[in-house]
Coordinates of C-alpha atoms in Angstrom, one line a residue:
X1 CA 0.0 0.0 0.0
X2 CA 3.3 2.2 0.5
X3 CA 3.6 2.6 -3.3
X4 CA 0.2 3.6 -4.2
X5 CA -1.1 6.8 -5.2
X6 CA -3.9 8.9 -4.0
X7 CA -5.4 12.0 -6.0
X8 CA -7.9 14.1 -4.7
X9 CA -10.1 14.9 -7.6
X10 CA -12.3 17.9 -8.3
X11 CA -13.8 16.4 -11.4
X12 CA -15.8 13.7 -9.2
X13 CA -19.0 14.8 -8.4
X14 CA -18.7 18.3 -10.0
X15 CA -21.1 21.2 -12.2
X16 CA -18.2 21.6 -13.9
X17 CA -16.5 19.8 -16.9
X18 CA -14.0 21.9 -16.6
X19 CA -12.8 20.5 -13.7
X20 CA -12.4 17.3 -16.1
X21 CA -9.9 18.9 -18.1
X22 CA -7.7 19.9 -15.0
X23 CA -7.8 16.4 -14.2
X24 CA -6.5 15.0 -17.5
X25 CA -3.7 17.4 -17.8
X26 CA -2.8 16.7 -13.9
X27 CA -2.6 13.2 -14.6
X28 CA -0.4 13.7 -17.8
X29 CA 2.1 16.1 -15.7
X30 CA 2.1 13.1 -12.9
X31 CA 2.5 10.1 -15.2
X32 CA 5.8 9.7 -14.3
X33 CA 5.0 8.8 -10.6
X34 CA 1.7 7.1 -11.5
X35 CA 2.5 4.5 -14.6
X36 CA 4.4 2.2 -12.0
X37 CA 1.5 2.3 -9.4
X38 CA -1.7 1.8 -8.5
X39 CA -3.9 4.9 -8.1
X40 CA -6.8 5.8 -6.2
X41 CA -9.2 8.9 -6.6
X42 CA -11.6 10.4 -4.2
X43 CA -13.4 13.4 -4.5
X44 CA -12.5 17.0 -3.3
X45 CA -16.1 18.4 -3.7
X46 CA -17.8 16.2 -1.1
X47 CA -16.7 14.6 1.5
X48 CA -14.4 11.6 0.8
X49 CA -15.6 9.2 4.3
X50 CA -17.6 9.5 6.8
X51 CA -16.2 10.3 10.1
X52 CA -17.3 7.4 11.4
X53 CA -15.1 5.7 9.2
X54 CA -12.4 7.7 10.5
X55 CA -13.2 6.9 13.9
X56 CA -13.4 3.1 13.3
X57 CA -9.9 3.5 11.5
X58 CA -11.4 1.0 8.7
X59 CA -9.4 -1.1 6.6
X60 CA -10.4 0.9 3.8
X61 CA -9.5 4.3 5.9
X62 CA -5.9 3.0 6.2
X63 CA -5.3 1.9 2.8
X64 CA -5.9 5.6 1.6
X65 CA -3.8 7.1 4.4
X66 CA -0.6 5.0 3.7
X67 CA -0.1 5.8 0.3
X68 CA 3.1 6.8 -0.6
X69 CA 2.0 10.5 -2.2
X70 CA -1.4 11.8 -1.9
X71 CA -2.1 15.3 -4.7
X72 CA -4.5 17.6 -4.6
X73 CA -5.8 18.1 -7.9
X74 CA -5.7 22.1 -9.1
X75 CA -8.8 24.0 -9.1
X76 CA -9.9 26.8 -6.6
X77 CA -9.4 24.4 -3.8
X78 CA -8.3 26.5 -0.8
X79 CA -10.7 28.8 0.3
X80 CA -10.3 30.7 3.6
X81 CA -13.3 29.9 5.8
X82 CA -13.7 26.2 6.3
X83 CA -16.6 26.5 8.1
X84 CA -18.6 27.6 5.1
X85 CA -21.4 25.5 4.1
X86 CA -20.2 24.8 0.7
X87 CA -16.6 24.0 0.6
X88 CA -14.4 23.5 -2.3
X89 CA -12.5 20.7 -0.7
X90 CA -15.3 18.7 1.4
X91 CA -13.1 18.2 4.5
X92 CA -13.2 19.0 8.2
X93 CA -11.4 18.3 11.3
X94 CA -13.7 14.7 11.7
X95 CA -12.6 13.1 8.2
X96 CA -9.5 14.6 7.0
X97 CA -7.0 12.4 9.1
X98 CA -6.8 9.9 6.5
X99 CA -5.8 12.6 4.1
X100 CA -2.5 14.1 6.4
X101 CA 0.4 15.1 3.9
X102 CA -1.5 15.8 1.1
X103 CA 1.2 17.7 -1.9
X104 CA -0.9 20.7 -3.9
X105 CA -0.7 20.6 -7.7
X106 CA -1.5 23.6 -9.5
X107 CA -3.8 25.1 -6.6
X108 CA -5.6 28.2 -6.1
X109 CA -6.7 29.9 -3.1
X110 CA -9.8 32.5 -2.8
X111 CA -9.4 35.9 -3.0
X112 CA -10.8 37.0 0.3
X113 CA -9.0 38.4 3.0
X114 CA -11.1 37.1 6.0
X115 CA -9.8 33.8 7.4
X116 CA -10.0 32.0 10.7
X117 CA -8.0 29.9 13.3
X118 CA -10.0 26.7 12.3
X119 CA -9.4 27.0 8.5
X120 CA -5.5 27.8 9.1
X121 CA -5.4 24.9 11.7
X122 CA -7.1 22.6 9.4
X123 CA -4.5 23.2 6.4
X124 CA -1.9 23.0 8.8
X125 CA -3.1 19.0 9.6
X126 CA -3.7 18.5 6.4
X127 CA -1.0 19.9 3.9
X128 CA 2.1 18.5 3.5
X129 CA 5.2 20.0 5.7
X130 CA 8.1 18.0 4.1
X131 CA 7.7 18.4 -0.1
X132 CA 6.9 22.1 -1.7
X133 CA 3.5 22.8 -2.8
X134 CA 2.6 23.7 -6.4
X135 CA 0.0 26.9 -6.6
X136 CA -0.7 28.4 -9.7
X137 CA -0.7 32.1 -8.3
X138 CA 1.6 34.2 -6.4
X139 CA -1.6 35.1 -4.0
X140 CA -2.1 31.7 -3.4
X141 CA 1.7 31.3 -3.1
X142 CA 1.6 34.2 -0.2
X143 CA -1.3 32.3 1.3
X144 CA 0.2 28.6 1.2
X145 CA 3.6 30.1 2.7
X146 CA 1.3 32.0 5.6
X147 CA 0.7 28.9 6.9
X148 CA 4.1 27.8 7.3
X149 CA 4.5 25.8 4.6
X150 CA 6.7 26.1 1.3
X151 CA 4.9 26.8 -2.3
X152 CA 6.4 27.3 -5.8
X153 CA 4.4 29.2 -8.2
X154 CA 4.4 26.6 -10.9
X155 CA 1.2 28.0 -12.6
X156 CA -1.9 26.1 -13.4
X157 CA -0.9 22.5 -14.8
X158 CA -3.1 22.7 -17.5
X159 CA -0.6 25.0 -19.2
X160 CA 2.7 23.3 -18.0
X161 CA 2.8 22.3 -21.9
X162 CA 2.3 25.6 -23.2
X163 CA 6.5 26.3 -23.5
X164 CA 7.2 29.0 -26.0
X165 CA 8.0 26.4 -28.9
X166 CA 4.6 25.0 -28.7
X167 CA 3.0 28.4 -28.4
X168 CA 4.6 29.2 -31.3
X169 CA 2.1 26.4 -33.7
X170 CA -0.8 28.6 -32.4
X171 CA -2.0 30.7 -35.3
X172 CA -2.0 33.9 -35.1
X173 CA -5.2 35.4 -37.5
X174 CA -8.7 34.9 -37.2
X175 CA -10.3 31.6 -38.1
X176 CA -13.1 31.2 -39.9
X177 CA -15.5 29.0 -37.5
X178 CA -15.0 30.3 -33.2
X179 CA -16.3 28.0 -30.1
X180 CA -17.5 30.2 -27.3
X181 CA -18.3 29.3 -23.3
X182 CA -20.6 31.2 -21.5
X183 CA -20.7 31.0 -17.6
X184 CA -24.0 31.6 -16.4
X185 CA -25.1 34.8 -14.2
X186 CA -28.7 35.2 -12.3
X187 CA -29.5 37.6 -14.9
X188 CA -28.5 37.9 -18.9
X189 CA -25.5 40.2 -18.9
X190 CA -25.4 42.8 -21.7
X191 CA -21.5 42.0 -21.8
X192 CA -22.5 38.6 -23.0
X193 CA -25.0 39.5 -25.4
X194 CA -22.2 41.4 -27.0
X195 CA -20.2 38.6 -27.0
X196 CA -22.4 36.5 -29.1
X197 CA -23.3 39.2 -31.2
X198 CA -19.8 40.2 -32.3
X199 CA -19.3 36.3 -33.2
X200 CA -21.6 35.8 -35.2
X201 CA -20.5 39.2 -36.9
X202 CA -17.4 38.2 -37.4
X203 CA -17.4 34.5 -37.9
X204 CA -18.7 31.8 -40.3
X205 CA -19.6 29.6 -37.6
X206 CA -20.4 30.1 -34.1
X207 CA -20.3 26.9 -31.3
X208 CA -21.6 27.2 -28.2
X209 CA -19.8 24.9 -25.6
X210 CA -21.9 23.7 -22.3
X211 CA -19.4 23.8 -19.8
X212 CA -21.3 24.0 -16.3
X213 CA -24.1 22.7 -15.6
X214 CA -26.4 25.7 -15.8
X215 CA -25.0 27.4 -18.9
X216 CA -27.6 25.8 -21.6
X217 CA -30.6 27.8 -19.7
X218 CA -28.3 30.9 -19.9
X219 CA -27.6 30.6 -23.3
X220 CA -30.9 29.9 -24.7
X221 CA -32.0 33.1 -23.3
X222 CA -30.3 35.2 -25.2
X223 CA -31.4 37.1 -29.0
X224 CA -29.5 36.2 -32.0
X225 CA -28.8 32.6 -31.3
X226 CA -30.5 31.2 -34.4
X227 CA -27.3 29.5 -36.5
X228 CA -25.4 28.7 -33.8
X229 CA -24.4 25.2 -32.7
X230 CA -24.6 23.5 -29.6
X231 CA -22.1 21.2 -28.3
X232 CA -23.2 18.7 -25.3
X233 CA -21.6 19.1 -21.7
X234 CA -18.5 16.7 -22.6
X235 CA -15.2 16.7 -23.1
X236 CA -15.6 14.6 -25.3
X237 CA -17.7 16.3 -27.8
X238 CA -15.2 19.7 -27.1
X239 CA -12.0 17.8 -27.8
X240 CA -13.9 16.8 -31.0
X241 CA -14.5 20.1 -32.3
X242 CA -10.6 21.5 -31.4
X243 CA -9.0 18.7 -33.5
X244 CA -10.6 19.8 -36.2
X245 CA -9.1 22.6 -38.1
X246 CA -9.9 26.5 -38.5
X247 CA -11.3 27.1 -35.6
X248 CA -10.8 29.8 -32.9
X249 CA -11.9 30.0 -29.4
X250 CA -13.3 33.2 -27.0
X251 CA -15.7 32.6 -24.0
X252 CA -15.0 33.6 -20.5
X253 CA -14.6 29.7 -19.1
X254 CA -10.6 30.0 -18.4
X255 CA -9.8 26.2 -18.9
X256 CA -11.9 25.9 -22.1
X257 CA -9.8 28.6 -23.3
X258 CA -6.4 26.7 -21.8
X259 CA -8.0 23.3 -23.1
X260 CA -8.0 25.2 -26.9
X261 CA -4.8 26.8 -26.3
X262 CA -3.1 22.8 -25.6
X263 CA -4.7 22.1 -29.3
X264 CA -3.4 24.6 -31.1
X265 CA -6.2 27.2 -31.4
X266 CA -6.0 30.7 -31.1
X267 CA -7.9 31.7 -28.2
X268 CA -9.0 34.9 -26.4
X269 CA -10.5 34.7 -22.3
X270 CA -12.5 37.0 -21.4
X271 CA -11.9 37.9 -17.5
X272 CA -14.5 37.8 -15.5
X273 CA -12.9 36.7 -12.1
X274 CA -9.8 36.7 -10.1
X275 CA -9.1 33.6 -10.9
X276 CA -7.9 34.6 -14.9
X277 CA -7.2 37.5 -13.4
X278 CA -4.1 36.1 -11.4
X279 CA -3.1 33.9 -13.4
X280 CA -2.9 36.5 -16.6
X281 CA -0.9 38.6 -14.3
X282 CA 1.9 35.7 -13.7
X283 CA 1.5 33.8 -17.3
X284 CA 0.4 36.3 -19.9
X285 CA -2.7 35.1 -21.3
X286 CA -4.5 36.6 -24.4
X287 CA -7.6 38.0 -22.5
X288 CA -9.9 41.2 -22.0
X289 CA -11.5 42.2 -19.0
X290 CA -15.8 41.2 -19.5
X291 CA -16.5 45.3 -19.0
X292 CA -14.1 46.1 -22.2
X293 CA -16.0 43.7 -24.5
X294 CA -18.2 46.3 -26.1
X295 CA -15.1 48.3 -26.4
X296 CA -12.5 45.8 -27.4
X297 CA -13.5 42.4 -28.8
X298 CA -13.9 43.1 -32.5
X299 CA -10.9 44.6 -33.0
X300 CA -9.2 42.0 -31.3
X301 CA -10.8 39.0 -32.7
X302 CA -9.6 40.9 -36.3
X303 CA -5.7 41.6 -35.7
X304 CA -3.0 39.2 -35.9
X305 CA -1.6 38.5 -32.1
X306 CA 0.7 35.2 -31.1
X307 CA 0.4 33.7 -27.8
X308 CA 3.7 34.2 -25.9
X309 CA 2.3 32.2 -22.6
X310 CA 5.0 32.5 -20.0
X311 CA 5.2 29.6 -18.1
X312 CA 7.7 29.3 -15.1
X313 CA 9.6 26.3 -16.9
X314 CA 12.5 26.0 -14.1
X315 CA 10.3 26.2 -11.0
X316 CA 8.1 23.7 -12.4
X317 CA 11.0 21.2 -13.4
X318 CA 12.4 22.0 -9.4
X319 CA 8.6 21.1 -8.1
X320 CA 8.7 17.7 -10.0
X321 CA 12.4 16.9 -8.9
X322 CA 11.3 16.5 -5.6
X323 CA 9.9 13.4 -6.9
X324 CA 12.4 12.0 -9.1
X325 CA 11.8 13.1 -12.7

């Protein structure tokens, strides 16, 4: 049990098929650890036993808890108030034992300020104290190191691959046919209506890509959506439509974008959280803010830009020595 793997996964369980994506390119970055090994998964997004289990110390309970490395997955997994009622890691002080010396990969924290001694305490138990954690900000990197622990801003693992050779096959003018994400708002933003409307102006084809799960109802709410094609909440059906040819992407889903970017496709994210936000700031994504879309979009979408993603190539290469490859 020593040389098996556990990986705490956000794409169990979630709304969110983007969470799938971080998940596939998490496992590609790790295959050097996991090829030889057997590996386990248990969810992030709820809660991964029962603390009865815990408290019974369950066959089961210890064959998770010896494994040899235990990851957290990416995604926005650290927030700062545990005692929410919605947590993005579904742990607490009853059932995390099992999950002591857990490494980060590509992690985010929230943006809020406010924090307590519970949620600090609980990291504390939790995170690993003897290997370096991966975060994909340097606000999450401040946060991780607050609690005494060590952090390298190795940006998000879904763009580990995106070194400047690769960048360099992205195209760098306008495609004829464009995939666009929506992520749905209580009400119909007029930035969004924009968006659509300035695709279909200046595009052949326009795809619609159901990322979460209540995107469809937000999109079908919209004017001037006759013509334009709907893909299914998959994957699947997205990886489809970015191996084929001339196509570009711009939606404000950042992995979708990321997911486009790792086939080759120009794409452009439009901000509309802290999340892009940060990681533009560290990695130099192609992006506008959702407020300029009116102002910017079209004459974006029509000049010739390259994608110069800066990755942090040598942190991420120290992060994986710590491992052996």
């Amino acid at each position: 049990m020593k040389d098996n793997i556990l990986l705490l996964d956000p794409s169990i369980a979630s709304s969110n098929v983007g969470d799938e994506i971080i998940m596939e390119c998490v496992m590609k970055e790790l295959q050097p650890i996991l090829r030889d090994r057997f590996v386990f998964r248990l969810p992030t997004h709820v809660s991964p036993f029962h603390w009865y289990q815990v408290w019974r110390n369950s066959f089961a309970v210890q064959k998770y808890a010896s494994c040899a490395f235990k990851f957290a997955c990416g995604s926005n997994l650290l927030i700062k108030d545990m005692l929410t009622h919605y947590p993005q890691w579904n742990i607490n002080v009853f059932n995390s034992r099992p999950l002591r010396n857990t490494i980060l990969v590509g992690v985010g924290a929230s943006s809020h300020d406010y924090t307590n001694k519970y949620t600090t305490s609980l990291y504390k138990k939790v995170l690993s104290h003897d290997y370096a954690h991966s975060v994909r900000d340097e606000r999450t990197k401040k946060y991780v190191e607050s609690l005494g622990l060590r952090a390298i801003n190795t940006g998000c693992a879904t763009m580990w691959m995106l070194t400047p050779e690769f960048c360099r096959s992205i195209p760098t003018k306008k495609a004829s046919r464009v995939v666009c994400t929506l992520t749905a708002n209580s009400t119909r933003l007029p930035s969004d209506q924009c968006l659509i409307d300035t695709l279909k102006k200046n595009y052949n084809e326009v795809y619609i890509w159901i990322q979460g799960d209540k995107d469809r109802a937000y999109f079908s709410g919209f004017n001037n959506i006759d013509g334009v094609g709907l893909l299914p909440p998959s994957k699947a059906a997205y990886e489809a439509l970015l191996n084929e040819p001339d196509i570009d992407y711009v939606g404000t889903r950042l992995h979708a974008g990321v997911y486009a970017m790792r086939h080759a496709k120009r794409s452009i994210i439009i901000v509309i959280d802290e999340r892009a936000r940060e990681i533009n700031n560290s990695n130099n994504l192609v992006c506008i803010e959702r407020d300029r879309v009116h102002y910017d979009l079209d004459e974006m979408i029509n000049s010739d830009f390259a994608t110069e993603i800066t990755m942090p190539l040598e942190r991420i290469s120290e992060w994986k020595a710590q491992f052996g490859y």
